[in-house]
Amino acid sequence: MPATIRDVARACGVHVSTVSRTFSAPNLVNPETRSRVLAVAEQLGYRPNKAARALITGRTTNLGLIVADITNPYFPPMIKAAQSQARLHDHHVFVADTDENPAVEEELVRTLAAQVDGILLCSPRMVTRSLSALAQEVPIVVVNRSVDGIPAVLMDLASGARNAIDHLADLGHQHVAYVGGPAVSWTNRELRRAAVAAAKARGIRLHLLGPFPPNHAGGVAAASAVRETPATGVLAFNDIVAIGLLESLREAGVSVPGQISLIGVDDIPQAEIVRLTTIATPTDTAGRAAVDMLLARAAAGRRGGTPADQAAIADQWLPTTLVVRESTGPAPSTKRVPTARTGS
Amino acid sequence: MPATIRDVARACGVHVSTVSRTFSAPNLVNPETRSRVLAVAEQLGYRPNKAARALITGRTTNLGLIVADITNPYFPPMIKAAQSQARLHDHHVFVADTDENPAVEEELVRTLAAQVDGILLCSPRMVTRSLSALAQEVPIVVVNRSVDGIPAVLMDLASGARNAIDHLADLGHQHVAYVGGPAVSWTNRELRRAAVAAAKARGIRLHLLGPFPPNHAGGVAAASAVRETPATGVLAFNDIVAIGLLESLREAGVSVPGQISLIGVDDIPQAEIVRLTTIATPTDTAGRAAVDMLLARAAAGRRGGTPADQAAIADQWLPTTLVVRESTGPAPSTKRVPTARTGS
DNA sequence: GACTTTAATGCAAACGTTTGTGCTTCTGTC
DNA sequence: GACAGAAGCACAAACGTTTGCATTAAAGTC
């Protein structure tokens, strides 16, 4: 029913190859015929058939984007930015949710591989070995993870964590806890490493807690663990955990920031509502950058790849910023006594 | 490089059509050869080429999902559910964001139409005329909008609004304000209509305000409008507006629920954090139902459509529930004096 | 045992593009 | 005015499937 290239050719009295070139290589066709073809195509409502084009060129002008959980408020801004950037380059994007399941993640990459030009993996949960293997089959760019041989977009959490610890130290906190996320998380390792270094540099004591699940329940669970340490300052794996922690502490009668100061990571919208101090990560910039890298990577894979493409594939580090709100304040003057349960 | 149907055929000493049928119509091929083909295909890592398949069948096993703004916390649960339901039926889904722009929305449907089996429009902003026109070109299912001839998934906001008004009336509120959203919004019209009816039934006075933009700023703007009425209870277009309103009121020293009771719509995660009473809408159920309807609709469009498909295309109404939290309470005993600015 | 039915497979056209090759026609050069 | 080069276009093969039709072999019918 929809008009094909053949219909346009017939209506123009010209061969199909001429019509094809009018769209794919306009400079090879006489300007006069070109405009005639374009006019007829417009009038017939002709749209090139993507499937046919993909079949012969091997290119789909589609991208895949895989996240562990769309409802995690961290991801939507990234998805939005990626999708919009892709559209700017005439690409559409498949979005898939793995439900935090690495096996699903892997299978999703496999089934998507054949029908996209490349895949964006946001905070992938897969083991490194699988990731490397998949990267051989289809162009991949990862966000929030560093794997040898796979181009990545990364957040400079090291300086973020340093700023956070400095902020707490400046407020007089002597004991600080780090509430860790999943052990496999690159973000978690990065944060912890930097926090340890920064605490050492400032001569304050860092208590490493966790791992806790990176959700609200994890924050609730972490609350009691925190109270068993002498920490008056806390850096949590992410904002969701921090908010769970915050509510849990306040419910238990602990004043924030009166008795405990709290810092999260990501600056999700909820963080602003509860006035949480946090390390803001530029998720939208990450989404855009990742799409650009992926398109360059895909282009490089096809032809030899232009030098410009090659250059665009270098890992990219994005700056983070400490957003100070009302969940952090001066350390309490009298050292708080740990409320460790003293039962039998 | 990837194995084709021809490779499998050669390796099996069988014709390509037999291999093809092994996958698309297994019952037409001898069980013995079938298992042989499957084994070889497995071993060669054969995956059917979607583009080639789409080219000849016209089916893509892809769906499109279009929302106004992915970062609006209302949508991610719906996207997640839709995506997961689609995957259950071996479909992938393109997700696109229109940036609240009806023109983009329309163009997106057009460009997506050719490469999907159907499109899901979530709370579309487009004018009805365009919507109807597009529905001729590609199977469409809409969520949160009722358009003649287009299958829809709708929330029973009428009973939700009635419950909300009843709740306020039961608490003794005599004056209630409805803070309206965009005039074009179906949801807005539905809520207002039901609120008016319910207020009449309970003999309380309803003050219609707005339209306000359906975001945080809209809530802030609505705050002063509310305070110019004698209302002690408020039903807002959605939770985001309600939260903006809530913060704005409290900042101005108005106690919620002490002086004003507040009810939102949607039950987004933030609503729980700020303890907002709200009308919960089953967005994940909506996502799943919409995908089922869309697949049925697409199937019906292809063949004559089985009776089962036809039945599945009827509009579906989903129940809402009033979630009572701490933003609503008894009406203040002394009637609050409107704080209308009395300047010149 | 000649017949029809059924099951299983092969054959080849078709889907809508892209693209390498070859045929004209034109322009410019000496 | 013969010739090289270029510009513009047509021709046809190819991409990897699906599917109606033809063919063969096996099974059932009288």
XYZ file of C-alpha atoms (C1' of nucleotides) in Angstrom:
748
model
C 0.000 0.000 0.000
C 2.675 2.566 0.867
C 4.535 4.002 -2.126
C 7.771 2.268 -3.063
C 10.817 3.441 -4.899
C 9.399 1.789 -7.993
C 6.228 3.866 -7.888
C 8.285 7.015 -7.723
C 10.505 5.859 -10.570
C 7.547 5.078 -12.770
C 5.842 8.386 -12.056
C 9.077 10.193 -12.961
C 9.911 8.157 -16.049
C 13.221 7.287 -14.527
C 14.966 4.146 -13.298
C 14.698 3.007 -9.690
C 18.436 3.352 -9.204
C 18.153 7.033 -9.950
C 15.491 7.442 -7.299
C 17.595 5.488 -4.841
C 20.610 7.691 -5.510
C 18.503 10.790 -5.123
C 18.262 9.879 -1.460
C 21.483 8.039 -0.735
C 23.908 9.945 -2.989
C 22.238 13.130 -4.251
C 25.404 14.505 -5.852
C 25.424 11.696 -8.380
C 22.174 12.780 -9.943
C 21.358 15.757 -12.132
C 19.946 18.576 -9.995
C 17.038 18.885 -12.363
C 15.959 15.250 -12.164
C 16.739 15.278 -8.481
C 14.211 17.952 -7.722
C 11.664 16.265 -9.964
C 12.128 13.006 -8.093
C 11.924 14.711 -4.729
C 8.713 16.452 -5.740
C 7.064 13.243 -6.893
C 8.296 11.362 -3.830
C 6.851 14.027 -1.584
C 3.569 13.976 -3.426
C 3.307 10.193 -3.272
C 4.250 10.231 0.401
C 7.187 7.970 -0.278
C 9.209 6.793 2.725
C 12.213 4.520 2.216
C 11.596 1.043 3.590
C 14.018 0.561 6.474
C 13.877 -3.207 6.361
C 14.871 -3.375 2.711
C 17.604 -0.857 3.291
C 18.878 -2.722 6.322
C 18.830 -5.974 4.440
C 21.268 -4.819 1.821
C 23.379 -2.302 3.724
C 23.518 -4.080 7.052
C 22.726 -0.801 8.776
C 19.523 -0.311 10.718
C 19.703 3.259 12.054
C 18.530 1.804 15.343
C 20.276 1.677 18.670
C 19.649 -0.437 21.737
C 19.688 0.921 25.267
C 19.703 -1.451 28.185
C 19.191 -0.546 31.828
C 18.682 -2.632 34.921
C 15.510 -0.860 36.005
C 13.674 1.899 34.198
C 11.836 2.885 37.341
C 15.093 3.703 39.100
C 14.910 7.494 38.915
C 18.574 7.619 38.045
C 18.009 6.307 34.546
C 15.154 8.237 32.915
C 17.156 11.442 32.384
C 19.877 9.377 30.756
C 17.388 7.534 28.549
C 15.757 10.772 27.593
C 19.035 12.402 26.613
C 20.221 9.351 24.700
C 16.983 9.046 22.833
C 16.964 12.689 21.896
C 20.576 12.640 20.763
C 19.916 9.541 18.690
C 16.973 11.219 17.028
C 19.224 14.103 16.121
C 21.178 11.603 14.046
C 18.064 9.954 12.618
C 18.273 6.920 14.812
C 15.586 5.301 16.896
C 16.273 3.519 20.141
C 15.042 0.289 21.633
C 14.827 0.540 25.388
C 14.979 -2.642 27.420
C 14.822 -3.341 31.118
C 16.635 -6.335 32.594
C 14.946 -6.393 35.989
C 18.411 -6.369 37.538
C 19.031 -9.818 36.067
C 22.464 -10.313 34.410
C 21.232 -13.312 32.412
C 18.377 -11.311 30.967
C 20.842 -8.558 30.210
C 23.007 -10.907 28.209
C 20.129 -12.453 26.307
C 18.762 -9.002 25.533
C 22.047 -7.929 23.989
C 22.035 -11.060 21.862
C 18.526 -10.676 20.509
C 18.966 -6.973 19.990
C 22.373 -7.290 18.351
C 21.050 -8.284 14.958
C 18.691 -5.376 14.607
C 20.699 -2.427 15.833
C 23.870 -0.621 14.847
C 25.063 -0.611 18.422
C 24.081 -1.074 22.042
C 24.339 1.190 25.037
C 24.739 -0.604 28.343
C 23.953 1.589 31.327
C 25.477 0.369 34.591
C 25.640 -3.223 33.336
C 25.428 -6.052 35.903
C 26.960 -8.691 33.653
C 30.310 -10.271 34.459
C 33.256 -8.786 32.614
C 33.971 -11.912 30.606
C 30.489 -11.951 29.031
C 30.684 -8.258 28.377
C 33.935 -8.604 26.472
C 32.568 -11.502 24.462
C 29.456 -9.581 23.444
C 31.524 -6.583 22.453
C 33.069 -8.737 19.709
C 29.671 -9.353 18.157
C 28.175 -5.879 18.223
C 29.395 -2.337 18.861
C 28.936 -1.610 22.545
C 29.434 1.440 24.720
C 29.085 1.184 28.483
C 28.148 3.819 31.017
C 29.343 3.604 34.613
C 31.683 0.727 34.090
C 35.222 0.332 32.896
C 36.042 -2.762 30.856
C 39.179 -3.283 28.844
C 38.563 -2.729 25.158
C 35.048 -1.348 25.520
C 34.579 2.398 25.124
C 33.028 3.903 28.239
C 31.428 6.998 29.675
C 32.391 7.372 33.315
C 31.585 9.721 36.161
C 34.452 11.268 38.048
C 33.234 9.883 41.348
C 36.738 9.989 42.759
C 36.768 13.750 42.995
C 33.121 13.690 43.999
C 33.868 11.445 46.952
C 36.885 13.553 47.842
C 34.744 16.680 47.883
C 32.177 14.927 50.027
C 34.735 13.788 52.598
C 36.358 17.219 52.587
C 32.978 18.791 53.157
C 32.361 16.574 56.181
C 35.870 17.107 57.503
C 35.467 20.868 57.167
C 32.321 20.584 59.282
C 34.346 18.928 62.002
C 33.326 15.320 61.558
C 35.977 12.898 62.832
C 34.217 9.615 62.141
C 32.591 9.001 58.793
C 30.841 5.900 57.476
C 30.698 4.728 53.874
C 27.503 2.798 53.187
C 28.484 0.516 50.314
C 26.411 -0.750 47.401
C 26.696 -4.047 45.496
C 30.197 -5.494 45.552
C 30.204 -5.943 41.774
C 29.335 -2.312 41.150
C 32.108 -0.315 39.531
C 30.578 2.831 40.986
C 30.758 1.325 44.447
C 34.411 0.378 44.149
C 35.281 3.785 42.768
C 33.494 5.636 45.548
C 34.975 3.511 48.300
C 38.493 3.772 46.956
C 38.293 7.561 46.758
C 36.620 7.854 50.139
C 39.352 5.810 51.786
C 42.051 7.941 50.203
C 40.352 11.212 51.095
C 39.731 10.179 54.704
C 43.355 9.245 55.084
C 44.436 12.582 53.601
C 42.268 14.466 56.073
C 43.204 12.271 58.989
C 39.677 11.171 59.807
C 38.434 7.666 60.489
C 36.369 5.919 57.787
C 34.019 3.043 58.668
C 33.253 0.783 55.714
C 29.769 -0.732 55.855
C 27.849 -2.996 53.549
C 27.311 -4.198 50.936
C 23.664 -3.160 51.066
C 21.146 -3.531 48.234
C 20.948 -0.251 46.306
C 17.326 0.468 47.149
C 15.157 1.975 49.847
C 15.252 -1.183 51.936
C 19.031 -1.110 51.753
C 19.000 2.321 53.317
C 16.712 1.175 56.084
C 18.980 -1.772 56.769
C 22.013 0.455 56.790
C 20.541 2.732 59.471
C 21.190 0.372 62.338
C 24.628 -0.500 61.007
C 25.518 3.177 60.981
C 24.312 3.654 64.534
C 26.609 0.937 65.717
C 29.595 3.026 64.651
C 30.708 6.320 66.164
C 30.233 7.983 62.766
C 28.612 11.416 62.719
C 28.899 11.721 58.951
C 27.735 9.292 56.270
C 28.397 8.914 52.564
C 25.903 6.525 50.966
C 26.215 4.575 47.751
C 23.378 6.507 46.135
C 20.493 8.858 46.884
C 17.904 6.134 47.184
C 19.880 4.416 49.907
C 20.576 7.768 51.509
C 16.879 8.620 51.598
C 15.993 5.280 53.130
C 18.681 5.924 55.676
C 17.444 9.433 56.327
C 13.883 8.365 56.980
C 14.973 5.467 59.106
C 17.234 7.642 61.258
C 14.637 10.347 61.768
C 12.037 7.751 62.631
C 14.404 6.457 65.286
C 14.687 9.943 66.689
C 18.110 10.701 65.296
C 18.328 14.280 64.030
C 19.741 14.869 60.551
C 21.892 16.894 60.282
C 21.841 17.605 64.029
C 23.390 14.325 65.102
C 24.304 12.727 61.799
C 25.180 14.371 58.512
C 24.240 12.505 55.358
C 25.482 12.625 51.768
C 24.083 10.723 48.797
C 25.108 10.227 45.192
C 23.324 11.087 41.893
C 21.124 14.058 42.750
C 17.883 12.409 41.706
C 14.760 14.597 41.896
C 13.753 13.136 45.267
C 17.032 14.360 46.723
C 15.956 17.917 46.213
C 12.606 17.290 47.838
C 14.112 15.908 51.013
C 16.928 18.485 50.860
C 19.674 15.898 50.691
C 23.297 16.903 50.197
C 24.559 14.820 47.298
C 27.175 14.252 44.630
C 25.470 15.229 41.389
C 26.325 13.135 38.345
C 25.593 14.516 34.857
C 23.381 11.716 33.617
C 21.976 13.606 30.662
C 25.418 14.564 29.432
C 26.381 10.935 29.828
C 23.462 9.803 27.702
C 24.344 12.193 24.916
C 28.060 11.428 25.027
C 27.436 7.707 25.017
C 25.255 7.922 21.917
C 27.886 9.966 20.120
C 30.542 7.459 21.029
C 28.376 4.578 19.955
C 27.640 6.098 16.564
C 31.352 6.770 16.050
C 32.130 3.255 17.136
C 29.600 1.812 14.725
C 30.952 3.925 11.877
C 34.493 2.872 12.663
C 33.438 -0.749 12.558
C 31.974 -0.419 9.082
C 34.588 1.359 7.001
C 38.158 1.677 8.134
C 36.793 4.455 10.291
C 37.767 8.095 9.881
C 40.296 9.577 12.291
C 37.507 11.704 13.733
C 35.534 8.575 14.568
C 38.522 6.949 16.178
C 39.127 10.007 18.323
C 35.537 10.032 19.497
C 35.878 6.534 20.887
C 38.240 7.393 23.730
C 36.812 6.864 27.218
C 35.121 9.960 28.512
C 35.205 11.172 32.109
C 32.415 13.460 33.230
C 32.800 15.886 36.124
C 30.641 15.560 39.235
C 29.677 18.319 41.644
C 28.862 18.330 45.315
C 25.437 19.842 45.902
C 25.217 21.019 49.487
C 21.733 21.023 51.002
C 20.384 20.634 54.507
C 21.283 17.042 55.301
C 24.796 18.038 56.307
C 25.838 20.323 59.148
C 28.499 20.829 61.821
C 29.527 17.788 63.796
C 27.760 17.601 67.186
C 30.022 19.070 69.888
C 29.635 16.158 72.296
C 30.730 12.949 70.735
C 27.666 10.827 70.226
C 27.634 7.539 72.092
C 27.084 4.558 69.799
C 23.703 3.036 70.536
C 24.817 -0.524 69.995
C 22.206 -2.878 71.285
C 23.548 -4.139 74.582
C 21.167 -7.061 74.991
C 22.407 -10.603 75.544
C 29.494 -13.142 8.756
C 26.521 -14.389 10.827
C 25.052 -17.690 9.674
C 22.124 -17.510 7.279
C 19.323 -19.853 6.512
C 21.311 -21.012 3.513
C 24.262 -22.089 5.632
C 21.994 -24.149 7.806
C 20.304 -25.689 4.777
C 23.618 -26.650 3.208
C 24.930 -28.165 6.427
C 21.749 -30.234 6.715
C 21.554 -31.269 3.079
C 18.096 -29.777 2.910
C 16.427 -26.920 1.058
C 16.233 -23.427 2.570
C 12.467 -23.545 2.570
C 12.586 -26.485 4.922
C 14.784 -24.574 7.304
C 12.484 -21.603 7.055
C 9.477 -23.736 7.852
C 11.253 -25.311 10.777
C 11.008 -21.945 12.451
C 7.862 -20.375 11.055
C 5.650 -23.482 10.681
C 7.232 -26.403 12.541
C 4.257 -28.686 12.102
C 4.785 -28.776 8.351
C 8.139 -30.450 8.659
C 9.058 -33.986 9.627
C 9.920 -34.163 13.357
C 13.109 -35.977 12.480
C 14.432 -33.374 10.039
C 13.123 -30.656 12.292
C 15.322 -31.676 15.180
C 18.279 -32.099 12.849
C 17.784 -28.583 11.498
C 17.385 -27.158 14.974
C 20.572 -28.848 16.131
C 22.598 -27.515 13.209
C 21.082 -24.057 13.567
C 21.960 -24.022 17.225
C 25.483 -25.159 16.523
C 25.997 -22.548 13.801
C 24.534 -19.856 16.027
C 21.888 -19.103 13.440
C 19.501 -16.247 14.183
C 16.776 -15.345 11.679
C 17.406 -11.992 10.059
C 14.615 -9.694 11.171
C 15.033 -7.284 8.321
C 14.634 -9.964 5.674
C 11.690 -11.399 7.508
C 10.083 -8.001 7.891
C 10.644 -7.241 4.240
C 8.583 -10.129 3.030
C 6.012 -10.541 5.802
C 5.466 -6.898 6.636
C 5.752 -7.781 10.301
C 8.574 -6.424 12.429
C 7.898 -7.817 15.920
C 8.645 -4.313 17.153
C 6.383 -1.880 18.942
C 6.658 1.856 19.432
C 5.942 3.574 22.723
C 5.630 7.326 22.821
C 5.487 9.486 25.925
C 5.628 13.216 26.431
C 8.452 13.081 28.954
C 10.350 10.056 30.160
C 11.581 11.901 33.224
C 8.044 12.435 34.436
C 7.969 9.811 37.185
C 4.497 8.810 36.123
C 5.715 7.088 32.973
C 8.644 4.795 33.854
C 6.522 2.147 35.580
C 4.261 2.091 32.549
C 7.204 1.840 30.154
C 8.729 -0.904 32.211
C 5.555 -2.943 32.285
C 4.909 -2.443 28.581
C 8.423 -3.405 27.655
C 8.331 -6.500 29.785
C 4.957 -7.581 28.436
C 6.167 -7.034 24.882
C 9.216 -9.155 25.534
C 6.933 -11.911 26.753
C 5.536 -11.962 23.227
C 8.944 -11.712 21.570
C 8.602 -8.082 20.691
C 11.026 -5.245 21.239
C 9.956 -1.698 21.900
C 11.155 1.636 20.638
C 10.744 4.293 23.282
C 10.500 7.888 22.175
C 10.099 11.146 24.064
C 8.289 14.067 22.494
C 9.425 16.772 24.884
C 5.754 17.627 25.363
C 5.617 18.774 21.730
C 2.546 17.599 19.766
C 4.298 18.205 16.432
C 7.204 15.999 17.450
C 4.705 13.439 18.619
C 3.053 13.334 15.242
C 6.316 13.134 13.321
C 7.535 10.392 15.612
C 4.490 8.286 14.895
C 5.051 8.781 11.175
C 8.711 7.783 11.175
C 8.094 4.915 13.530
C 5.018 3.641 11.707
C 6.957 1.869 8.974
C 9.128 -0.131 11.297
C 6.739 -1.314 13.968
C 3.639 -3.478 14.176
C 1.898 -0.908 16.301
C 2.292 2.165 18.438
C 1.379 2.869 22.038
C 0.585 6.495 22.753
C 0.728 7.361 26.433
C -1.225 10.471 27.378
C -0.914 11.886 23.854
C -0.917 15.665 23.430
C -1.889 15.609 19.769
C -5.196 17.024 18.563
C -7.897 14.428 18.008
C -8.050 14.964 14.271
C -4.366 14.057 13.780
C -4.711 11.110 16.090
C -7.584 9.678 14.088
C -5.692 10.203 10.844
C -2.617 8.409 12.115
C -4.698 5.526 13.399
C -5.611 4.806 9.772
C -1.973 4.306 8.861
C -0.766 2.169 11.746
C -2.332 0.206 14.605
C -2.541 2.520 17.597
C -3.593 2.094 21.190
C -3.845 5.096 23.472
C -3.532 5.308 27.225
C -5.272 8.049 29.188
C -7.265 9.366 26.318
C -10.528 8.491 24.694
C -10.779 8.935 20.945
C -13.503 7.537 18.741
C -12.343 4.460 16.888
C -9.050 4.084 18.724
C -8.773 1.352 21.358
C -7.872 2.801 24.727
C -6.770 1.966 28.225
C -8.333 4.367 30.682
C -8.162 5.015 34.404
C -11.390 5.189 36.312
C -10.654 8.648 37.593
C -14.321 9.375 38.014
C -14.654 7.072 40.977
C -11.218 8.166 42.167
C -12.289 11.788 42.255
C -15.548 10.829 43.916
C -13.674 8.981 46.644
C -11.380 11.950 47.106
C -14.224 14.411 47.464
C -16.077 12.043 49.780
C -12.954 11.707 51.886
C -12.691 15.482 52.234
C -16.386 15.853 52.911
C -16.208 13.167 55.585
C -13.439 15.172 57.232
C -15.768 18.147 57.414
C -14.433 20.284 54.587
C -17.074 22.612 53.166
C -15.004 24.372 50.511
C -12.808 22.382 48.168
C -10.652 23.576 45.275
C -9.840 21.649 42.124
C -6.449 22.654 40.751
C -6.777 21.923 37.048
C -4.190 20.723 34.565
C -3.919 21.424 30.818
C -7.277 22.155 29.219
C -6.615 19.611 26.463
C -5.926 16.823 28.919
C -8.516 14.077 28.945
C -7.496 13.232 32.495
C -8.122 16.789 33.556
C -11.598 16.895 32.046
C -12.461 13.559 33.599
C -11.300 14.577 37.066
C -13.052 17.908 36.975
C -16.314 16.450 35.749
C -16.337 13.844 38.494
C -15.278 16.331 41.166
C -18.094 18.680 40.230
C -20.633 15.888 40.382
C -19.333 14.549 43.685
C -19.241 17.976 45.310
C -22.816 18.570 44.267
C -23.849 15.209 45.655
C -22.257 15.999 49.007
C -23.498 19.550 49.071
C -20.091 21.175 49.331
C -18.737 24.054 47.327
C -16.118 23.339 44.615
C -13.776 26.090 43.393
C -12.380 25.407 39.925
C -8.878 26.789 39.429
C -6.432 26.698 36.545
C -5.395 25.549 34.069
C -1.913 25.246 35.525
C 1.074 23.572 33.866
C 1.334 19.988 35.113
C 4.729 20.421 36.772
C 6.302 21.624 39.987
C 6.085 25.269 38.931
C 2.401 24.792 38.250
C 1.929 23.724 41.842
C 3.804 26.739 43.109
C 1.678 28.998 40.955
C -1.481 27.304 42.167
C -0.619 27.943 45.814
C -1.571 31.611 45.782
C -4.668 30.897 43.719
C -5.795 28.404 46.320
C -5.236 30.851 49.140
C -7.523 33.351 47.477
C -10.404 30.944 47.905
C -11.995 29.833 51.160
C -11.072 26.242 50.334
C -9.717 24.062 53.144
C -9.390 21.002 50.895
C -7.648 20.675 47.563
C -7.659 18.095 44.812
C -4.771 18.654 42.408
C -4.416 17.471 38.813
C -1.495 15.216 39.696
C 1.058 14.470 42.402
C 3.749 16.694 40.965
C 1.477 19.702 41.093
C 0.296 18.665 44.531
C 3.849 18.463 45.827
C 4.726 21.875 44.414
C 1.599 23.151 46.092
C 2.463 21.430 49.348
C 5.934 22.906 49.539
C 4.728 26.329 48.542
C 1.993 26.328 51.174
C 4.257 25.159 53.961
C 6.867 27.714 52.970
C 4.192 30.371 53.311
C 3.433 29.111 56.788
C 0.244 27.312 55.920
C -0.030 24.015 57.759
C -0.867 20.886 55.764
C -3.088 19.175 56.763
C -3.708 21.542 59.715
C -5.157 24.389 57.683
C -5.405 22.856 54.232
C -5.849 19.228 53.213
C -4.280 18.150 49.952
C -4.924 15.285 47.555
C -2.912 14.414 44.459
C -3.297 11.941 41.616
C -1.088 9.055 40.438
C 0.739 7.918 43.568
C 4.217 8.466 42.190
C 7.105 7.409 44.464
C 7.642 10.985 45.655
C 4.098 11.038 46.977
C 4.986 8.405 49.508
C 8.064 10.290 50.615
C 6.149 13.470 51.370
C 3.231 11.445 52.761
C 0.735 12.788 50.270
C -2.812 11.475 50.112
C -3.424 10.585 46.491
C -5.521 8.727 43.949
C -3.369 5.795 42.864
C -3.581 4.812 39.215
C -2.397 1.336 38.118
C 0.183 2.421 35.572
C 1.917 -0.934 35.302
C -1.335 -2.746 34.689
C -2.102 -0.116 32.082
C 1.209 -0.752 30.327
C 0.610 -4.468 30.180
C -2.998 -4.169 29.090
C -2.109 -1.671 26.398
C 0.517 -3.974 24.909
C -1.934 -6.869 24.858
C -4.506 -4.711 23.143
C -1.975 -3.461 20.646
C -0.833 -6.935 19.711
C -4.435 -8.036 19.291
C -5.144 -4.956 17.238
C -2.154 -5.628 14.995
C -3.175 -9.252 14.545
C -6.713 -8.235 13.693
C -5.398 -5.841 11.078
C -3.431 -8.546 9.335
C -5.781 -11.466 8.915
C -9.498 -11.154 9.314
C -8.686 -11.251 12.996
C -9.849 -14.016 15.288
C -12.839 -13.391 17.552
C -10.466 -13.504 20.503
C -8.436 -10.668 19.014
C -11.543 -8.639 18.363
C -12.692 -9.087 21.929
C -9.365 -7.966 23.291
C -9.673 -4.640 21.510
C -12.519 -3.262 23.611
C -11.651 -0.203 25.688
C -10.434 -1.130 29.098
C -11.166 0.745 32.312
C -8.771 0.298 35.203
C -9.800 0.847 38.831
C -8.153 3.547 40.923
C -7.784 3.623 44.685
C -7.582 6.433 47.176
C -4.416 6.158 49.243
C -4.871 8.100 52.442
C -1.687 9.513 53.983
C -0.917 12.502 56.159
C -1.672 15.387 53.811
C -5.373 15.211 54.633
C -7.010 15.783 57.975
C -10.101 17.237 59.660
C -11.224 20.641 58.445
C -10.057 23.436 60.762
C -12.822 24.339 63.194
C -12.589 28.106 62.646
C -13.204 28.983 59.032
C -9.959 30.238 57.560
C -10.048 33.806 56.258
C -8.911 34.040 52.647
C -5.617 35.899 52.476
C -6.436 37.716 49.267
C -3.931 40.484 48.719
C -5.742 43.692 49.590
C -3.264 46.089 48.015
C -4.335 48.703 45.487
C -3.758 -53.129 -7.920
C -5.321 -48.644 -9.714
C -6.986 -44.805 -7.373
C -7.101 -40.702 -4.317
C -5.481 -38.491 -0.249
C -1.885 -36.878 2.723
C 2.754 -35.687 4.278
C 7.165 -33.892 3.351
C 10.073 -31.466 0.654
C 11.959 -28.863 -3.369
C 11.508 -24.931 -6.566
C 11.341 -20.188 -7.573
C 9.277 -15.739 -7.240
C 8.798 -11.991 -4.421
C 9.629 -8.189 -0.741
C 12.144 -2.904 -1.554
C 16.269 -1.422 -1.509
C 21.586 -0.506 -2.857
C 25.456 -0.514 -5.809
C 29.069 -2.135 -9.285
C 29.254 -2.045 -14.111
C 28.328 -0.472 -18.634
C 26.083 2.441 -22.031
C 25.097 7.012 -23.917
C 25.674 11.765 -24.448
C 27.958 15.873 -23.677
C 32.040 19.007 -22.914
C 36.452 20.412 -23.759
C 41.144 19.898 -25.867
C 44.479 19.707 -29.462
C 36.778 16.841 -36.126
C 38.719 12.921 -33.649
C 39.372 11.675 -28.909
C 39.530 11.506 -23.842
C 37.115 12.303 -19.819
C 33.131 13.091 -17.234
C 28.356 13.248 -16.181
C 24.057 11.086 -16.014
C 21.535 7.362 -16.161
C 19.903 2.322 -16.906
C 20.652 -2.549 -16.043
C 20.787 -6.325 -13.034
C 22.497 -8.802 -9.177
C 22.328 -9.147 -4.477
C 20.685 -8.992 0.627
C 17.940 -13.273 3.683
C 13.745 -14.491 4.159
C 8.680 -16.413 3.177
C 5.268 -18.867 0.671
C 2.261 -20.620 -3.262
C 2.871 -24.229 -6.230
C 4.832 -28.456 -8.032
C 6.824 -32.837 -7.116
C 7.623 -37.073 -4.922
C 6.789 -40.789 -1.821
C 4.027 -43.027 1.449
C -0.445 -44.343 3.139
C -5.228 -45.308 2.787
C -9.569 -46.684 -0.114
C -12.419 -49.437 -2.965
